Amino acid sequence: MADNPYEGIQATSVEDISDGSVELPPVIPNSVLQLDGDISSFYLAWTDETLAQNCDALKRHIEIKRLMAGCETVNVHTTRGAKAGREDAATVKQYQQGRQNLTDEQIVKKKRVDEIRQFLEAYHSPTVNPMPQWEIEADDSMAIEQGKMIKAGRLSKIMTKDKDLDMIDGVHIHYDTYEEWTNYGFGRIWMDDSGSQKKLRGQGTAFFWAQLLMGDKADDIPGLPQLAPEILNDIKPTAAITKARATLGNAKATARARKAAQAVIAKRKGKAIGPALAYEILKDCKTDAEAFREVRKAYLAHYGKTSFEYVTWRGDTVRSNASLMLLEQAKLLWILRTADDDVMKFIRSIH
């Protein structure tokens, strides 16, 4: 939970706009801002104030976001019920488990957030359209609406702090700085070292493939538990591994030297996949087909080519295989593009 719920909205205020301190972009006719109401609800849930004060601040906040985006209207998307089946699809780890084990302070905060979301269900104006979602998440709703607008030839901009939406086609506008970027299709990934820790950033479906490897801690999506040593040896060989491979490739090497080299290679253990390792695996991929091959190879190397049994987080023993484990993670990470979308449609389309 953020210490300051107003973080990210203080740089531009109603006063800044009204006194001309901030230059507003022109409003583009027939354009729509897809605003992440879940994020806005959290940042305006200031429990030292009343709910009414929070809601008044939220109204101003929404108008600021719309004007700074240069859009004629704004759709405010909120998650109010189910999670598009993700909670049922998760077997390795409970989906969004971390959001259920809360401190007393966080429980109070969550209650206020829920009250603000309830307010947003009915809040509308000539420029504001509420879009509460009971079967899917706000992320899905934003992506679906953006897709509809693009097909209709209308300008739509997604505004959120949630990195998951970066895989969606179209125009995106930064929640705080209002910088814009546009992407269609595969996109790209890169390492961002501007902060205290290096992070993997991405645009387009390239970021989706990276998440399949490293998971998403915010939603308790595990991704692939480890990168198998045989793949690790290819992309991150140690000096000992490189020397051992050279020995095995040397036709003049003795049997004793070969045996020692094989022992060095066999000793290498798998490694948890963080942002840097996910980047190394996918950095040379230029298409979804190439990325899929690398990700599938990693899953097969870890889980093997035969089926196996494991115990789910619910305590059930089930049988699975590498492909099914990959598909589970894909279902959790994929943002819906249409109301009847399924990640398998996307996977089939890239072959």
XYZ file of C-alpha atoms in Angstrom:
351
model
C 0.000 0.000 0.000
C 1.289 3.467 -0.856
C 2.009 5.824 2.031
C 0.690 8.801 0.078
C -2.554 8.094 -1.815
C -2.186 11.384 -3.667
C 1.138 10.310 -5.156
C 1.201 11.006 -8.864
C -1.627 13.556 -8.939
C -0.071 16.504 -7.117
C 2.027 17.670 -10.059
C -1.128 18.803 -11.867
C -4.038 20.234 -9.916
C -7.283 21.946 -10.782
C -5.643 25.213 -9.729
C -2.729 24.601 -12.097
C -5.177 24.169 -14.944
C -7.448 27.081 -14.042
C -4.632 29.616 -13.554
C -2.823 28.598 -16.728
C 0.248 27.176 -14.974
C -0.120 24.024 -17.033
C -0.602 24.167 -20.781
C -3.370 21.788 -21.797
C -3.171 19.819 -25.033
C -6.010 20.393 -27.506
C -9.032 18.156 -26.989
C -9.378 15.832 -29.968
C -13.012 15.434 -31.034
C -14.559 11.994 -30.533
C -11.523 10.750 -28.565
C -11.817 8.584 -25.454
C -9.544 8.099 -22.447
C -9.600 4.606 -20.905
C -8.784 5.416 -17.270
C -7.843 2.751 -14.726
C -10.387 3.464 -12.003
C -8.865 0.801 -9.755
C -5.619 2.764 -9.620
C -7.400 6.083 -9.157
C -9.581 4.645 -6.372
C -6.513 3.488 -4.493
C -4.683 6.795 -4.759
C -7.707 8.811 -3.620
C -8.572 6.495 -0.702
C -7.190 8.858 1.931
C -8.667 7.487 5.161
C -7.835 10.616 7.193
C -10.559 12.306 5.181
C -14.221 11.433 4.718
C -15.532 9.342 1.858
C -17.291 12.428 0.515
C -13.990 14.323 0.448
C -12.318 11.410 -1.329
C -15.072 11.339 -3.948
C -14.889 15.093 -4.536
C -11.137 14.786 -5.037
C -11.734 11.867 -7.382
C -14.082 13.911 -9.566
C -11.383 16.570 -9.954
C -8.783 13.872 -10.524
C -10.768 12.302 -13.374
C -11.285 15.666 -15.044
C -7.575 16.469 -14.795
C -6.667 13.132 -16.367
C -9.133 13.672 -19.207
C -7.933 17.181 -19.972
C -4.249 16.287 -19.744
C -4.882 13.384 -22.132
C -6.616 15.725 -24.573
C -9.674 13.485 -24.782
C -13.310 14.460 -25.226
C -14.666 11.802 -22.859
C -13.311 9.339 -20.312
C -14.333 5.762 -19.504
C -13.584 4.944 -15.857
C -12.964 1.196 -15.534
C -13.219 -0.600 -12.178
C -13.039 -4.246 -11.079
C -16.111 -5.089 -9.016
C -16.451 -8.879 -9.143
C -14.860 -11.900 -10.806
C -11.435 -11.910 -12.450
C -12.288 -13.355 -15.871
C -11.778 -16.899 -14.558
C -8.192 -16.336 -13.454
C -8.986 -17.233 -9.848
C -10.244 -20.636 -11.027
C -7.450 -21.237 -13.553
C -4.664 -20.781 -10.991
C -3.461 -24.081 -9.500
C 0.255 -23.563 -8.814
C -0.364 -20.520 -6.623
C -3.492 -18.699 -5.505
C -4.248 -15.760 -7.797
C -3.715 -12.406 -6.042
C -3.138 -14.174 -2.722
C -1.145 -11.261 -1.363
C -4.187 -9.013 -1.552
C -5.993 -11.199 0.979
C -3.394 -11.322 3.766
C -3.694 -7.714 4.907
C -2.707 -5.779 7.988
C -5.366 -3.889 9.978
C -4.306 -0.644 8.313
C -4.530 -2.220 4.885
C -7.988 -3.627 5.660
C -9.226 -0.107 6.486
C -7.644 1.163 3.265
C -9.218 -1.640 1.218
C -12.663 -0.870 2.657
C -12.350 2.757 1.594
C -11.141 1.722 -1.880
C -14.208 -0.514 -2.235
C -16.475 2.352 -1.161
C -14.913 4.627 -3.774
C -15.331 1.981 -6.460
C -18.982 1.675 -5.464
C -19.313 5.443 -5.915
C -17.736 5.135 -9.369
C -20.347 2.597 -10.445
C -22.906 5.380 -10.772
C -20.773 8.482 -11.258
C -21.223 9.961 -14.699
C -21.333 13.341 -16.394
C -21.376 14.639 -19.972
C -17.687 13.668 -20.177
C -17.481 10.710 -17.758
C -18.764 7.203 -18.439
C -18.588 4.621 -15.593
C -17.540 1.118 -16.606
C -17.713 -1.183 -13.542
C -16.872 -4.804 -14.360
C -18.414 -7.786 -12.580
C -17.090 -10.680 -14.690
C -13.709 -9.398 -15.915
C -10.989 -7.118 -14.527
C -10.604 -3.431 -15.302
C -7.480 -4.327 -17.309
C -9.540 -6.500 -19.642
C -12.238 -3.847 -19.953
C -9.732 -1.156 -20.890
C -8.143 -3.365 -23.540
C -11.513 -4.398 -24.982
C -12.723 -0.802 -25.238
C -9.451 0.346 -26.788
C -9.804 -2.393 -29.406
C -13.375 -1.338 -30.178
C -12.338 2.293 -30.599
C -9.457 1.396 -32.911
C -11.772 -0.687 -35.110
C -14.250 2.194 -35.196
C -11.521 4.590 -36.302
C -11.643 6.594 -33.071
C -8.705 7.730 -30.969
C -8.450 5.928 -27.637
C -5.734 6.264 -24.992
C -5.055 3.895 -22.100
C -3.940 5.526 -18.842
C -2.823 3.294 -15.975
C 0.096 2.502 -13.706
C -0.337 -1.214 -14.388
C 2.485 -2.552 -16.557
C 0.299 -5.456 -17.736
C -1.593 -3.088 -20.049
C 1.650 -2.287 -21.886
C 1.051 -5.372 -24.049
C -2.123 -3.849 -25.533
C -2.225 -2.259 -29.000
C -2.834 1.437 -29.496
C -1.967 4.682 -27.739
C -0.840 4.739 -24.108
C -0.412 7.811 -21.935
C 1.660 7.858 -18.750
C -0.443 8.219 -15.611
C 1.836 10.836 -14.041
C 3.917 12.503 -16.754
C 1.343 12.270 -19.589
C 3.999 11.168 -22.054
C 2.512 9.115 -24.875
C 3.668 6.059 -26.789
C 2.040 3.804 -29.361
C 2.580 0.144 -30.143
C 1.020 -2.507 -32.352
C 1.921 -6.170 -32.375
C 5.041 -7.776 -30.920
C 6.837 -4.621 -29.784
C 10.000 -4.957 -27.726
C 11.512 -5.481 -24.272
C 14.446 -3.740 -22.614
C 16.222 -3.459 -19.274
C 15.579 -0.280 -17.305
C 18.389 0.575 -14.892
C 17.159 4.065 -13.975
C 16.084 2.960 -10.480
C 17.800 1.236 -7.601
C 16.973 -2.151 -9.155
C 17.060 -3.141 -12.794
C 13.616 -3.869 -14.203
C 12.432 -5.418 -17.416
C 10.175 -3.108 -19.384
C 8.218 -3.906 -22.472
C 5.697 -2.838 -25.045
C 3.464 -5.169 -27.020
C 3.190 -8.943 -26.724
C 6.957 -9.201 -26.231
C 6.257 -8.254 -22.613
C 3.657 -11.041 -22.317
C 6.283 -13.668 -23.211
C 8.704 -12.209 -20.674
C 6.034 -12.456 -17.975
C 5.468 -16.114 -18.850
C 9.056 -16.681 -17.766
C 9.450 -14.380 -14.767
C 5.824 -14.256 -13.576
C 4.133 -11.269 -11.937
C 4.625 -10.816 -8.192
C 1.879 -8.179 -7.959
C -0.749 -10.778 -8.867
C 1.044 -13.818 -7.367
C 1.574 -15.360 -10.798
C 4.671 -17.582 -10.504
C 5.690 -17.962 -14.151
C 8.351 -20.628 -14.728
C 9.939 -21.698 -11.400
C 13.468 -22.164 -12.762
C 15.508 -22.088 -15.916
C 16.942 -25.563 -16.497
C 20.755 -25.854 -16.402
C 21.022 -26.972 -20.044
C 19.457 -23.693 -21.224
C 21.293 -21.685 -18.591
C 24.544 -23.106 -19.948
C 23.668 -21.774 -23.398
C 22.787 -18.215 -22.422
C 24.822 -17.724 -19.229
C 27.763 -20.141 -19.303
C 30.276 -19.857 -16.500
C 34.002 -20.006 -17.220
C 33.994 -23.597 -15.918
C 31.126 -24.567 -18.233
C 32.812 -22.972 -21.230
C 36.044 -24.857 -20.453
C 34.169 -28.136 -19.958
C 32.362 -27.780 -23.264
C 35.637 -27.051 -25.026
C 37.049 -30.246 -23.546
C 34.096 -32.303 -24.759
C 34.451 -30.770 -28.207
C 38.143 -31.639 -28.356
C 38.639 -34.938 -30.174
C 42.059 -35.315 -28.526
C 40.749 -34.982 -24.946
C 41.388 -38.002 -22.738
C 38.601 -40.119 -21.277
C 39.512 -38.821 -17.827
C 39.287 -35.198 -18.974
C 35.948 -35.874 -20.637
C 34.577 -37.467 -17.505
C 35.659 -34.472 -15.428
C 34.105 -32.082 -17.946
C 30.815 -33.994 -17.868
C 30.831 -33.793 -14.073
C 31.257 -30.008 -14.211
C 28.292 -29.683 -16.571
C 26.142 -32.054 -14.515
C 26.902 -30.048 -11.373
C 25.230 -26.868 -12.727
C 21.903 -26.178 -11.044
C 18.841 -24.406 -12.391
C 18.229 -20.748 -11.558
C 15.165 -18.671 -10.704
C 14.137 -16.460 -13.600
C 14.344 -12.782 -12.781
C 14.013 -9.823 -15.158
C 17.627 -9.975 -16.378
C 17.455 -13.687 -17.180
C 14.081 -13.337 -18.925
C 15.595 -10.583 -21.030
C 18.582 -12.752 -21.983
C 16.258 -15.524 -23.140
C 14.093 -13.288 -25.315
C 16.303 -10.346 -26.323
C 16.934 -11.627 -29.853
C 13.304 -12.528 -30.597
C 11.577 -10.357 -33.175
C 8.239 -12.156 -33.540
C 5.670 -13.918 -31.372
C 6.547 -17.230 -33.037
C 10.213 -16.873 -32.062
C 9.341 -15.899 -28.496
C 6.885 -18.782 -28.172
C 9.587 -21.275 -29.211
C 11.998 -19.950 -26.582
C 9.399 -19.942 -23.819
C 8.107 -23.410 -24.691
C 11.658 -24.747 -24.797
C 12.259 -23.379 -21.304
C 9.052 -24.961 -19.955
C 9.895 -28.334 -21.523
C 13.411 -28.240 -20.107
C 12.075 -27.579 -16.606
C 9.022 -29.855 -16.508
C 10.186 -32.555 -18.921
C 8.432 -34.183 -21.856
C 6.300 -36.615 -19.854
C 3.290 -35.969 -17.630
C 3.658 -35.673 -13.861
C 1.601 -35.211 -10.709
C 1.716 -32.232 -8.370
C -0.286 -30.817 -5.476
C -2.200 -27.604 -6.207
C -2.441 -24.707 -3.753
C -5.926 -26.017 -2.918
C -4.427 -29.349 -1.816
C -5.618 -31.416 -4.792
C -3.308 -33.841 -6.581
C -3.546 -33.409 -10.341
C -1.725 -34.647 -13.441
C -0.203 -32.164 -15.830
C 2.585 -31.595 -18.352
C 4.803 -28.768 -19.591
C 2.287 -27.496 -22.153
C -0.530 -27.346 -19.607
C 1.687 -25.547 -17.098
C 2.578 -22.974 -19.760
C -1.096 -22.577 -20.700
C -2.090 -21.945 -17.074
C 0.384 -19.091 -16.752
C -0.719 -17.720 -20.126
C -4.374 -17.647 -19.019
C -3.411 -15.714 -15.890
C -1.268 -13.165 -17.723
C -3.196 -12.625 -20.949
C -5.290 -9.433 -21.076
C -8.545 -10.008 -22.964
C -8.922 -8.162 -26.274
C -12.601 -9.011 -26.817
C -15.413 -10.182 -24.538
C -15.049 -13.769 -25.841
C -11.265 -13.742 -26.101
C -9.056 -16.631 -25.004
C -5.272 -16.801 -24.973
C -5.406 -19.971 -27.088
C -6.766 -17.898 -29.972
C -3.611 -15.818 -29.847
C -1.275 -18.815 -29.525
C -2.921 -20.579 -32.477
C -2.686 -17.417 -34.573
C 1.124 -17.217 -34.364
C 1.804 -20.612 -35.946
